[in-house]
C-alpha atoms as a printed R data frame, in Angstrom:
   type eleno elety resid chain resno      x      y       z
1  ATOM     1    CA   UNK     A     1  0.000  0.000   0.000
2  ATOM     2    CA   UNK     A     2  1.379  3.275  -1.330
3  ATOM     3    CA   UNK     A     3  1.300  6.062   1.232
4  ATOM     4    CA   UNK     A     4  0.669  9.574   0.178
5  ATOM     5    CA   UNK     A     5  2.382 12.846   2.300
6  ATOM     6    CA   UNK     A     6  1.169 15.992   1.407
7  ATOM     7    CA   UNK     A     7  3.291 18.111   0.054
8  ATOM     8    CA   UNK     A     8  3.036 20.405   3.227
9  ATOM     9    CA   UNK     A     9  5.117 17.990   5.797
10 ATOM    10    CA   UNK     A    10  7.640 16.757   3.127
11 ATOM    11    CA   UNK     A    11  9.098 19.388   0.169
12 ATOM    12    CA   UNK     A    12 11.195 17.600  -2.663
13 ATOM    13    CA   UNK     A    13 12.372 19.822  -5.575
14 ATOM    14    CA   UNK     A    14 13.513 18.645  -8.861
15 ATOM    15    CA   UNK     A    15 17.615 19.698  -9.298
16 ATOM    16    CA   UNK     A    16 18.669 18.733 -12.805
17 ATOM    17    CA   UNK     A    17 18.506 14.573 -13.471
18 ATOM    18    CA   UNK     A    18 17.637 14.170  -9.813
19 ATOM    19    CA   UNK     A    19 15.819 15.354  -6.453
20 ATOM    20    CA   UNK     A    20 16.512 17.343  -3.458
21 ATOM    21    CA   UNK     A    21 14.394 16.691  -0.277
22 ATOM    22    CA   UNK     A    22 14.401 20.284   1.306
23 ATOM    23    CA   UNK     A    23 11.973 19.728   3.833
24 ATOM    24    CA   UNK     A    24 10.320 16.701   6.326
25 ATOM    25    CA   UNK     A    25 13.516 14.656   6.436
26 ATOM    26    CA   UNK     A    26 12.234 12.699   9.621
27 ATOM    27    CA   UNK     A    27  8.667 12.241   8.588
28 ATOM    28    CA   UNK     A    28  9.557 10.356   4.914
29 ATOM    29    CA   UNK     A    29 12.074  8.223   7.205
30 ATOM    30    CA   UNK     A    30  9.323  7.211   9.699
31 ATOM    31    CA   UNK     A    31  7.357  6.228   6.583
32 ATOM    32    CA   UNK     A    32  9.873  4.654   4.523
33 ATOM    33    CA   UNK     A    33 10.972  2.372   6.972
34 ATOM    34    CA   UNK     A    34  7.158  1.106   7.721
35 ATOM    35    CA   UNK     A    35  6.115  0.561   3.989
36 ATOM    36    CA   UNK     A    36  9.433  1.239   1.959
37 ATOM    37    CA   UNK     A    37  7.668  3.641  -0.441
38 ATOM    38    CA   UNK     A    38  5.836  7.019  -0.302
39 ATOM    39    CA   UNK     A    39  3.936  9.371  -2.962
40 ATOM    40    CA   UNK     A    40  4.732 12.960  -2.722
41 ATOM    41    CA   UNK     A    41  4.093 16.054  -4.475
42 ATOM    42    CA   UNK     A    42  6.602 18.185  -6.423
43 ATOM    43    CA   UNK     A    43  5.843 21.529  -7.279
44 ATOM    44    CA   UNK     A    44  5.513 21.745 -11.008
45 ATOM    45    CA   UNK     A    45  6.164 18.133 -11.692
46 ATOM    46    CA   UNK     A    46  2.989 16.270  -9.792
47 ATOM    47    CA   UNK     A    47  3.121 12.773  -8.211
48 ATOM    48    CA   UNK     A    48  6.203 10.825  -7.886
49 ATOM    49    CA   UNK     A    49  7.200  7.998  -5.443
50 ATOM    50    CA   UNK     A    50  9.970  7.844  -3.625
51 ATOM    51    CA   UNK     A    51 11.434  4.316  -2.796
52 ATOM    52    CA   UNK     A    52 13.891  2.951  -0.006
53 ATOM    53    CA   UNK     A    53 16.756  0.747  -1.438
54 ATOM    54    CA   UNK     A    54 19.073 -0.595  -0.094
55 ATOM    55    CA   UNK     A    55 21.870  1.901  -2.182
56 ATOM    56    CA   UNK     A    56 19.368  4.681  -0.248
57 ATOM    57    CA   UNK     A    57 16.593  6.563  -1.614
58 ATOM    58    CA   UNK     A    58 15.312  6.851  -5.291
59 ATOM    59    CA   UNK     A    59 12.665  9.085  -6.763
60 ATOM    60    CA   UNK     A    60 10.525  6.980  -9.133
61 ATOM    61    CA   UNK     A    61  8.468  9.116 -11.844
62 ATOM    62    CA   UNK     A    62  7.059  7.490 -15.034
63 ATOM    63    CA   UNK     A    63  9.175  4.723 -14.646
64 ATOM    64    CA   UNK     A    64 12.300  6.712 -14.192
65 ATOM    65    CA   UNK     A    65 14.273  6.145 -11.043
66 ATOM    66    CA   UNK     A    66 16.397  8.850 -10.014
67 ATOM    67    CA   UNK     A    67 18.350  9.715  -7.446
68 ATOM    68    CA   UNK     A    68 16.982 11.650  -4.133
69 ATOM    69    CA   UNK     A    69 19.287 13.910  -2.248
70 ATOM    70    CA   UNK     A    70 19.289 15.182   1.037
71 ATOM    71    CA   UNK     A    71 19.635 19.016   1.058
């Protein structure tokens, strides 16, 4: 089951070929280790899901995995 975090608690930004989590750190942890996969909303870009692996964490968007960094 996919879990979906409003964009208010958790702020990811698209930076070039990847992601930067600005904001809610803690609360996509707490998630990601329960169900190893969230939804979130980026500004300008819509849905994508972000996905715990065990080389860290991944944005997934149409199929596209790419990387998620921690600002």
């Amino acid at each position: 089951m996919e879990n979906f975090i409003s964009s208010e608690h958790i702020v990811i930004v698209r930076d070039g070929e990847a992601y930067r989590l600005l904001h809610g750190h803690l609360r996509l942890a707490n998630v990601l280790r329960g169900t190893g996969m969230a939804r979130v909303e980026v500004k300008g870009e819509g849905q994508i899901t972000v996905l715990k692996t065990r080389d860290g964490w991944c944005a997934d968007r149409n199929g596209q995995h790419l990387p998620l960094r921690i600002a």
